[in-house]
Structures are given as C-alpha cells and as structure tokens.
mmCIF file of C-alpha atoms and ligand atoms in Angstrom:
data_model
loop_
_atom_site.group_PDB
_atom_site.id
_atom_site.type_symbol
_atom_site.label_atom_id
_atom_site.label_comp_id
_atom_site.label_asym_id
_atom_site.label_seq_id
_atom_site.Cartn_x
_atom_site.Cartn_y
_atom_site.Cartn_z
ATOM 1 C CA UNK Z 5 6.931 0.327 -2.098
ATOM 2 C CA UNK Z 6 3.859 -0.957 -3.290
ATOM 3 C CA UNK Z 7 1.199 1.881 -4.927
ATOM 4 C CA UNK Z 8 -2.511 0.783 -4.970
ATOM 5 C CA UNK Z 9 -5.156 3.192 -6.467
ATOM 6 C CA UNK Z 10 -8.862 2.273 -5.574
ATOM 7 C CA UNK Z 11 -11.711 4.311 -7.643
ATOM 8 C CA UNK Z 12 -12.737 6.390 -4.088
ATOM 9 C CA UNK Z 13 -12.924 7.013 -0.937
ATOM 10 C CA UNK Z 14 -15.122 4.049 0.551
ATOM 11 C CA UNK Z 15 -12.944 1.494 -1.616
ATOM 12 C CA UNK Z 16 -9.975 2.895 -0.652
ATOM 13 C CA UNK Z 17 -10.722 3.148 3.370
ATOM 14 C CA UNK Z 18 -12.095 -0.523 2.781
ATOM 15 C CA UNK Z 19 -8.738 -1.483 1.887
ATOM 16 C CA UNK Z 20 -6.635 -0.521 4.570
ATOM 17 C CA UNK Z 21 -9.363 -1.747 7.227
ATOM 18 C CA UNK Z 22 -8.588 -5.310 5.466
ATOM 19 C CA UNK Z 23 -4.825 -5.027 6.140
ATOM 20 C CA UNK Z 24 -5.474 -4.093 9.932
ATOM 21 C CA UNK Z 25 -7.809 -7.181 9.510
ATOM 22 C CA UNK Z 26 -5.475 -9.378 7.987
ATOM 23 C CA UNK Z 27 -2.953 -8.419 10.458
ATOM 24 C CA UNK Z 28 -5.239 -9.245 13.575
ATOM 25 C CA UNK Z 29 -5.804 -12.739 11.983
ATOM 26 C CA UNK Z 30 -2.358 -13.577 11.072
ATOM 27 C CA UNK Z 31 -0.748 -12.377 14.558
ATOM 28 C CA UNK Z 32 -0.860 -13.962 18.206
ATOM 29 C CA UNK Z 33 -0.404 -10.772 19.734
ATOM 30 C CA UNK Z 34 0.073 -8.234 17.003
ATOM 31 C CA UNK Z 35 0.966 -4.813 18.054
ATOM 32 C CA UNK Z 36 -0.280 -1.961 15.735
ATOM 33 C CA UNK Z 37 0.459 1.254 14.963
ATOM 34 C CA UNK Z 38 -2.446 3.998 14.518
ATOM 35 C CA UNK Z 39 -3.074 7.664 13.355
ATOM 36 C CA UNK Z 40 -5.688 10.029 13.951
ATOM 37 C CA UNK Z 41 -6.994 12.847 11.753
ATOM 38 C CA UNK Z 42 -9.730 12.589 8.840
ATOM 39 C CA UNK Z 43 -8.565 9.980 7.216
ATOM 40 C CA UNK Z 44 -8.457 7.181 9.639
ATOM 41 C CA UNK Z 45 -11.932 8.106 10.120
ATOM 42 C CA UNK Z 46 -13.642 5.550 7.753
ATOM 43 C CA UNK Z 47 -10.916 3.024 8.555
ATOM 44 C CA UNK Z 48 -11.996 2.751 12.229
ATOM 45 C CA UNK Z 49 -15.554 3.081 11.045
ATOM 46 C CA UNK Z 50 -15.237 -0.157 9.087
ATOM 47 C CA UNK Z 51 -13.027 -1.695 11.827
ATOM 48 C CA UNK Z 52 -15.942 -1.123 14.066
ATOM 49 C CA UNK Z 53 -18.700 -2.836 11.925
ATOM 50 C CA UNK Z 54 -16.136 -5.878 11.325
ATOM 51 C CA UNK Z 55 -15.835 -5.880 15.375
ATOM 52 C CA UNK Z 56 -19.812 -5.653 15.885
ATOM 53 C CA UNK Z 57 -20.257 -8.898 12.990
ATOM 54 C CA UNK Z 58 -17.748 -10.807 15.526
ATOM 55 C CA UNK Z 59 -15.000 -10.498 11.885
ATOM 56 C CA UNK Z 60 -12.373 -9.274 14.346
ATOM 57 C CA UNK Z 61 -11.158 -9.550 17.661
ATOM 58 C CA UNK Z 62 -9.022 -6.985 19.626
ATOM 59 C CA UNK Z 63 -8.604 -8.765 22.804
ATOM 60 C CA UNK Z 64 -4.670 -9.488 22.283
ATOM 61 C CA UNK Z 65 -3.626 -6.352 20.265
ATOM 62 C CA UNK Z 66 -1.871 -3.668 21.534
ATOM 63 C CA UNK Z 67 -1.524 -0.414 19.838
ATOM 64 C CA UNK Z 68 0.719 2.977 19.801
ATOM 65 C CA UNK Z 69 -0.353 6.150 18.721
ATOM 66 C CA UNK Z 70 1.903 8.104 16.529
ATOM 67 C CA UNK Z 71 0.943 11.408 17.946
ATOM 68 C CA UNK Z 72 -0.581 13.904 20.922
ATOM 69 C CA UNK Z 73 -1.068 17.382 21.546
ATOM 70 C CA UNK Z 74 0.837 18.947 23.952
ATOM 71 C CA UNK Z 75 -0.917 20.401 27.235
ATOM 72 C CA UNK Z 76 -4.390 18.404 26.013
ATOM 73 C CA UNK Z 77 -5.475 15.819 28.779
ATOM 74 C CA UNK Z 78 -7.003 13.039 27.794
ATOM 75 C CA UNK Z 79 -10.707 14.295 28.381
ATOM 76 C CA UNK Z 80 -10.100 17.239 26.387
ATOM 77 C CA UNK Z 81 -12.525 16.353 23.274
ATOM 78 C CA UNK Z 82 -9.777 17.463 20.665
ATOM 79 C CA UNK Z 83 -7.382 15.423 22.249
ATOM 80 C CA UNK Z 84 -5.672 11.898 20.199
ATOM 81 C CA UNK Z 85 -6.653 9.822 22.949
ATOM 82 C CA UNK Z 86 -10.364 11.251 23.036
ATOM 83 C CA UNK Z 87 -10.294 11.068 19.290
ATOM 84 C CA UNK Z 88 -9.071 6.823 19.695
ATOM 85 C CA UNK Z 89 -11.604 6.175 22.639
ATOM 86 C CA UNK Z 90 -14.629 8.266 20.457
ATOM 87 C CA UNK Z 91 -13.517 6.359 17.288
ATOM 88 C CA UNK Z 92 -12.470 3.165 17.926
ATOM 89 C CA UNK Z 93 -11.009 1.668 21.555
ATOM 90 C CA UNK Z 94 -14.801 2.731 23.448
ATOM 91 C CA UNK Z 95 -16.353 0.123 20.365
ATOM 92 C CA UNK Z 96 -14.095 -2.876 20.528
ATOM 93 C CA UNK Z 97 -12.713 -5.503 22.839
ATOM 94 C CA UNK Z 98 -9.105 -4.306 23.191
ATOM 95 C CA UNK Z 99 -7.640 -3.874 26.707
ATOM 96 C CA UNK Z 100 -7.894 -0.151 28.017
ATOM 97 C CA UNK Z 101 -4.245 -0.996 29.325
ATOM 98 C CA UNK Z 102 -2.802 -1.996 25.864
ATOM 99 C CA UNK Z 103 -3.671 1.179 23.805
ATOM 100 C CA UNK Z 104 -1.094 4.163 24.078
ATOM 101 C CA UNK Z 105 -0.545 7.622 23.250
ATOM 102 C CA UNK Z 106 2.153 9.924 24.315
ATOM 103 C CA UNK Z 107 1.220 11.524 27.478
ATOM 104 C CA UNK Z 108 0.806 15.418 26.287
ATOM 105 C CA UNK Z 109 0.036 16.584 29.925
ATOM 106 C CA UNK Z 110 3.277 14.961 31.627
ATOM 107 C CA UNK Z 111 5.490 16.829 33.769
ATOM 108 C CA UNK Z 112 9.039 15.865 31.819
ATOM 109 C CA UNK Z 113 8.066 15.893 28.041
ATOM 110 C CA UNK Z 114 11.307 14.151 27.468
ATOM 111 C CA UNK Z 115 11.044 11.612 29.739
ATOM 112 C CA UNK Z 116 7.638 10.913 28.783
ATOM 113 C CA UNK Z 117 9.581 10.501 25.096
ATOM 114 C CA UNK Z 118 12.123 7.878 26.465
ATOM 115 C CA UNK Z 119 9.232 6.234 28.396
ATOM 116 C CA UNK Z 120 6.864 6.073 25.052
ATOM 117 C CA UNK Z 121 10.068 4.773 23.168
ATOM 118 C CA UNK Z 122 10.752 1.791 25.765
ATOM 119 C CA UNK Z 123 7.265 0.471 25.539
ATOM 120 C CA UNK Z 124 7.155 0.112 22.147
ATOM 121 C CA UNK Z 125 10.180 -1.604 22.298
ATOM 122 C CA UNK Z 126 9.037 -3.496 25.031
ATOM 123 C CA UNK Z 127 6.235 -4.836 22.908
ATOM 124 C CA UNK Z 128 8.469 -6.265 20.520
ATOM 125 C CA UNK Z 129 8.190 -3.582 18.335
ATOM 126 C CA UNK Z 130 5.039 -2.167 15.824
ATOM 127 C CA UNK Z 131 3.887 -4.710 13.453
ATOM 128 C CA UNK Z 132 1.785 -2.482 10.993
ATOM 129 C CA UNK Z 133 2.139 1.579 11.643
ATOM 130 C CA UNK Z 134 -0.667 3.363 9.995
ATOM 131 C CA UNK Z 135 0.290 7.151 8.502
ATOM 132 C CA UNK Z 136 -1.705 9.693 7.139
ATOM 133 C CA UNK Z 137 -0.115 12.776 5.279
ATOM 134 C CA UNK Z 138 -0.169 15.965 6.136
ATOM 135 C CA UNK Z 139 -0.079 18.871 3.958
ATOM 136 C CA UNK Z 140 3.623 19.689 4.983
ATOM 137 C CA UNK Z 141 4.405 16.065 3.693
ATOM 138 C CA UNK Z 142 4.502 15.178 7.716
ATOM 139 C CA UNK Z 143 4.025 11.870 8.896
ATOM 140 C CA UNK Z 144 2.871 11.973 12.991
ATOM 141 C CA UNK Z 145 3.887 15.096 13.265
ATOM 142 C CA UNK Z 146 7.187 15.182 12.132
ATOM 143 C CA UNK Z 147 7.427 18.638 10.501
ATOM 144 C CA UNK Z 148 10.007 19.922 7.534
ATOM 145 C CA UNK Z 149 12.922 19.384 8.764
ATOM 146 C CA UNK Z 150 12.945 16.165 10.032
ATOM 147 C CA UNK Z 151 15.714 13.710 10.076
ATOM 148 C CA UNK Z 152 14.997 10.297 9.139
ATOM 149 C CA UNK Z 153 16.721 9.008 12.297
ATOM 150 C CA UNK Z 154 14.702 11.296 15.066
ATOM 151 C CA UNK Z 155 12.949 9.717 17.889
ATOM 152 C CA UNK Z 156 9.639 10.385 20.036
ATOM 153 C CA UNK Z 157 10.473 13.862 20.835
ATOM 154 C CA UNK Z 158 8.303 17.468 21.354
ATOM 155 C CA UNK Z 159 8.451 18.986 17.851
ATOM 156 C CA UNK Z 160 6.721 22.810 16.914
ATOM 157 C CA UNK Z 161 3.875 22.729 14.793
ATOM 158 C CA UNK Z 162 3.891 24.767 11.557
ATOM 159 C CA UNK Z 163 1.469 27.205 10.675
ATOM 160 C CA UNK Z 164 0.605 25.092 7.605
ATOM 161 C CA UNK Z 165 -0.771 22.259 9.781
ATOM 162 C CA UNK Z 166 -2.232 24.232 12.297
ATOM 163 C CA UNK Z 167 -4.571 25.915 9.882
ATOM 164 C CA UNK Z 168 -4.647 21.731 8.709
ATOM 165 C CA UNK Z 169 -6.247 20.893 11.647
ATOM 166 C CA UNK Z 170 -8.043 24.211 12.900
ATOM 167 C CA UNK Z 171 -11.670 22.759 11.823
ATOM 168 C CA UNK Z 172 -11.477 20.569 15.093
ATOM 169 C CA UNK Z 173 -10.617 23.561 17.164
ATOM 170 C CA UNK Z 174 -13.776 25.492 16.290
ATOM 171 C CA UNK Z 175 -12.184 26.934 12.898
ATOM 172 C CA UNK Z 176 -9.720 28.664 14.837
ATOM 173 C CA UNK Z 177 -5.393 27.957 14.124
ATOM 174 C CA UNK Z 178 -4.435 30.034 17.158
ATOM 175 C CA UNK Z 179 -6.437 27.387 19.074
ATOM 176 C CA UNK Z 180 -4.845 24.546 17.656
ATOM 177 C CA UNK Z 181 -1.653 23.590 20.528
ATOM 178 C CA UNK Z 182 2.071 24.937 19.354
ATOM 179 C CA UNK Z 183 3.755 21.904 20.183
ATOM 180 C CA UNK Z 184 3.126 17.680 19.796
ATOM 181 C CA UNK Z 185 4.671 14.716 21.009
ATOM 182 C CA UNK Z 186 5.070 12.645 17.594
ATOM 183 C CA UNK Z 187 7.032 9.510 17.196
ATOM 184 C CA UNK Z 188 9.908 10.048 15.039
ATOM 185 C CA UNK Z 189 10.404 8.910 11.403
ATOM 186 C CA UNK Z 190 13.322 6.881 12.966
ATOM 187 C CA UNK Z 191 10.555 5.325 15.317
ATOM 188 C CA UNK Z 192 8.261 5.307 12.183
ATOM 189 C CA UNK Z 193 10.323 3.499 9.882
ATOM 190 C CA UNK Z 194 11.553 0.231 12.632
ATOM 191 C CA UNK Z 195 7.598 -0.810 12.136
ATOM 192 C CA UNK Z 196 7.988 -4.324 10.575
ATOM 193 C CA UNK Z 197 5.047 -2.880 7.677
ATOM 194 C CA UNK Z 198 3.963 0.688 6.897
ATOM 195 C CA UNK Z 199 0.439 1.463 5.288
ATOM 196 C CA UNK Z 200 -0.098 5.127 4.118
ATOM 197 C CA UNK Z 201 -3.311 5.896 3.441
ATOM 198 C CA UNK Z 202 -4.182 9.151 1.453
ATOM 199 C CA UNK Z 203 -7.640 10.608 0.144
ATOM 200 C CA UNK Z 204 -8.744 13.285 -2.137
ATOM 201 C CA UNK Z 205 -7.440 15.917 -4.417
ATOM 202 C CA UNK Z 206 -6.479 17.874 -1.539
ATOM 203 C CA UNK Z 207 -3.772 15.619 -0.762
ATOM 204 C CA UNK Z 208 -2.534 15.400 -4.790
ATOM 205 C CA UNK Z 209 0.063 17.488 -4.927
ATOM 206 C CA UNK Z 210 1.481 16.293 -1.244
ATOM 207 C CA UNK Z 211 1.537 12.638 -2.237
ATOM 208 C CA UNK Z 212 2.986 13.517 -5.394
ATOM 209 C CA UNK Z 213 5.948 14.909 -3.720
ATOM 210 C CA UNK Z 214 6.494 12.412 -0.797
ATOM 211 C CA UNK Z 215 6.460 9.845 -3.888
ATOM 212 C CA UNK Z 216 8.179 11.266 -6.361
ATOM 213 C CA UNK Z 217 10.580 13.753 -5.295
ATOM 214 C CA UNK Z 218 13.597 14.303 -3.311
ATOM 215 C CA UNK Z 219 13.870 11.603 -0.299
ATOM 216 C CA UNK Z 220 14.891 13.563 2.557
ATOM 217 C CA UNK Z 221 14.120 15.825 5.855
ATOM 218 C CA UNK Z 222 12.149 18.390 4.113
ATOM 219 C CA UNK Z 223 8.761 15.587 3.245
ATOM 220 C CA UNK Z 224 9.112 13.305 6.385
ATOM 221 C CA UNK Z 225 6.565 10.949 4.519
ATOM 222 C CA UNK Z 226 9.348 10.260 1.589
ATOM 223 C CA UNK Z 227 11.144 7.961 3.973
ATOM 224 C CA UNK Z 228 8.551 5.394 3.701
ATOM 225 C CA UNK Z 229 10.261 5.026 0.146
ATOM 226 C CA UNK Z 230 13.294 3.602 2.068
ATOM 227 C CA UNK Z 231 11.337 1.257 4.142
ATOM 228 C CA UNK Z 232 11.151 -2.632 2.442
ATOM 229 C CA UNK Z 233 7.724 -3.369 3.752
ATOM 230 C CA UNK Z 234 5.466 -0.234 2.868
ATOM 231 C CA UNK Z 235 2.118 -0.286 1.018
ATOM 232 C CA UNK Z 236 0.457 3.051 0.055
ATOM 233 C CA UNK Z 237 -2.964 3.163 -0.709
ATOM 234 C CA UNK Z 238 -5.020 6.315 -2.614
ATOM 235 C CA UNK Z 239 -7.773 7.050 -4.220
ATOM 236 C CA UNK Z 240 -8.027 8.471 -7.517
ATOM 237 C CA UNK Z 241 -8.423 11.897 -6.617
ATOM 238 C CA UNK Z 242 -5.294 11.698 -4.398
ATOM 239 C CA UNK Z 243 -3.375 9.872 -7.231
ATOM 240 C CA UNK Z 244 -4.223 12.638 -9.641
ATOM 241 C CA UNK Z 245 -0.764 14.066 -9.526
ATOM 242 C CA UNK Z 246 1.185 11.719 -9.888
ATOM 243 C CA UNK Z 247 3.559 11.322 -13.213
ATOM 244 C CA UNK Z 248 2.880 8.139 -15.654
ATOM 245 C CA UNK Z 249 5.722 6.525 -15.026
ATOM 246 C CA UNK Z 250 4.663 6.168 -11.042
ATOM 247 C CA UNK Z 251 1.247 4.790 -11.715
ATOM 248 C CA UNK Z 252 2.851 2.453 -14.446
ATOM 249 C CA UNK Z 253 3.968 1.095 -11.519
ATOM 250 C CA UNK Z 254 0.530 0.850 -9.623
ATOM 251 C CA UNK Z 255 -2.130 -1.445 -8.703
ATOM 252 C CA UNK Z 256 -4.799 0.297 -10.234
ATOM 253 C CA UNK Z 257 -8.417 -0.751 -9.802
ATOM 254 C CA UNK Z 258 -10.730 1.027 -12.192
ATOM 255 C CA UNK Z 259 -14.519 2.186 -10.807
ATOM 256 C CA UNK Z 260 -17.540 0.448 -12.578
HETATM 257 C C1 F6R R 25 -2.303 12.095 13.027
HETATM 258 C C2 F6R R 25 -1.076 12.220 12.247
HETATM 259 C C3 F6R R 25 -1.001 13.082 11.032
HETATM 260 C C4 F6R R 25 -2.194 12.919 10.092
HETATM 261 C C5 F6R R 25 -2.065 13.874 8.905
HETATM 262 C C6 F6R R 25 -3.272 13.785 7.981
HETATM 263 O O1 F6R R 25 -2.126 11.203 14.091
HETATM 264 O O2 F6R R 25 -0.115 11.629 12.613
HETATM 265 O O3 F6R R 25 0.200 12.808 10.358
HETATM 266 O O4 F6R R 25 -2.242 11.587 9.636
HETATM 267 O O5 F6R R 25 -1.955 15.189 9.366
HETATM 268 O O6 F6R R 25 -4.388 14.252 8.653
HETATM 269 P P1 F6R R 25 -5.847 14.150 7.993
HETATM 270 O O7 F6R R 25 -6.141 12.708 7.876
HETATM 271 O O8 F6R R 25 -6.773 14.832 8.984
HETATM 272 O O9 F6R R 25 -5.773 14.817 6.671
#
C-alpha cells in the first residue's frame, strides 16, 4: 500500500484527479471505477475543468459505480446515478451507454447483481476503482460484517451511515433508503489499482483503523491492505490519527 499525505483538502482532491488523469492517458479503453458521496466531490470538480481545457478525454472510458440506493430511480435527485450525471457524466464526453450503476429500481435485485457482475467482467475488468470511507470503515456500501470475498449483492444499511448520509435527504436518517446495491469487497479488490481517498478529521479515527488495525470483515476498507496495487491518499487532518510508525512509512508533502 502506498500512504500519501497532502497539506489539505484542494491538494489532496488534486491528487487523485491526476491518477484518473494519468489513467485516461495511459489506457486505450480504460475502464474506471467511481464513488459518490462528499468526497469525490472536488475530484469530479477538477476532472471537469481538465475536460473543459481539452486535458482529458472521456470518449473511450467506461465506468462502474460502486453503489445505488435501493427503490431510488434514476431521476430521483438523491439518487448515485443523479449524483454521476449532476457531477460529472452531464459535463464530459463519455458515452451515456458506457457509465453504470446498479439498477436500484429493478424487479429481481439479485439478478440485477449477477447482471452488474457480468458487465464488469465483460469489460475486461476495472482498471482504477475509486473508494471513499465511510464512518463504519465501509467501502461501497459494504457494511461490518463483510467478507472479503462477497459479490454485488443487496446489503442493509446501518444506522451509523444512514445518519452519514442523512444531510442529502433533507437532514432526515429515516429518509435515507434501508437497503443498497454495493459491489462487494470481493468485486472491489479484482480492480487492477485501488485509490482511497479520505478528507478531514472526521474521517481520523476511521482511517486509522482500516490502516492500522485488524484486517478483516468488521472494516471492509482494511482489505485494500491485501490488494498489491492500492494507493491511499489523505490530507492532514484525516492522517491525524494515525501512529508514527504508519506515517514513517508515508509520502508526506508538507504545506508552505
Ligand atoms: C459512495 C460509497 C461510500 C462513500 C463513503 C464516504 O459511492 O461507496 O463508500 O465513499 O460513505 O462518503 P463521503 O465521501 O460522503 O464521506
């Protein structure tokens, strides 16, 4: 695993933006993985204003969401795919056909599962996966406990992340959906490159324990510390947690 701490925020962000960049450069058809939530915010924001200076082109990448609410269509405004269309796919030249989420709305959950799970592999597989981290250590939405080997399936969302995420539901947990279709960490971890991407203090103590404590079920995002090809970026608020020996092993770059 390779740690990189950037001063802030903007830095931070900046970074992982590059890595999608270099990515889109260095690939014929590169297939990438994406997130939603706060986080990913600034990354598509800079990944727009690369597109609009003509730094990046779109027109042969195809992506796969890690995650959708179950029941949301995709015109409901707090729905993954309204999020991706609002903050990214509606501002760049990528097909409408080659971006997917899971399909919260379908009739067979499970099939849609299976069906999610053969495209991706019918793309040749994820290239780069994004992640965020969620205050239950998730990654997508795979909640405590979840094996390292589970697959696109329906999984219950916890209280914990439901208050997480309430803010985009008018303030309101009860509002936020039960259930999600996430991609497994089995899914997760067959992407040829993983880049986490964590921000703030908030997320301290979180990151801290995906990094340095038990690997296993219980912190879904401690199995990128199995994967050979994972990068995780923070900023210094995020990194505040963790011990010395950990950011001995960093990439630290120091604010002016
Ligand atoms: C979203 C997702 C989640 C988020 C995580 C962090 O597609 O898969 O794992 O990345 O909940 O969310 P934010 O960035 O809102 O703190």
């Amino acid at each position: 695993m390779r740690l990189v701490i950037m001063p802030d925020p903007t830095s931070a962000t900046q970074l992982a933006a590059s890595a999608v960049m270099s990515l889109l450069s260095s690939r014929d058809r590169p297939v990438l993985g994406l997130a939603t939530g706060r986080t990913m915010e600034g990354v598509y924001r800079d990944l727009c204003k690369s597109h609009d200076r003509d730094e990046i082109d779109f027109s042969k990448t195809t992506t796969f969401n890690l995650d959708e609410y179950v029941g949301l269509s995709s015109s409901d405004p707090e729905s993954y795919r309204h999020y991706m269309q609002d903050h990214l796919f509606d501002h760049v030249n990528i097909a409408p056909d080659a971006t997917h989420l899971p399909d919260g709305t379908a009739e067979n959950l499970d099939a849609e599962c299976a069906s999610y799970e053969a495209a991706i592999a019918r793309s040749g597989g994820i290239d780069l996966q994004l992640l965020g981290i969620g205050e239950t250590g998730h990654i997508g939405f795979n909640e405590p406990p979840s094996a390292f080997d589970t697959r696109t399936r329906c999984v219950t969302l916890t209280p914990t992340t439901r208050q997480q995420n309430a803010a985009m539901f008018g303030g309101d947990p009860a509002k936020v959906p039960e259930h999600a279709l996430t991609m497994g960490v089995g899914t997760i971890l067959e992407a040829r490159q993983l880049l986490l991407l964590a921000l703030g203090d908030g997320k301290a103590a979180i990151v801290a324990r995906a990094l340095e404590g038990e690997v296993g079920p219980e912190i879904s995002a401690s199995a990128i510390r199995l994967h050979a090809r994972c990068t995780v970026i923070l900023d210094e608020a995020s990194a505040s947690l963790l011990s010395p020996e950990t950011l001995e092993s960093a990439k630290i770059h120091r604010g002016s």
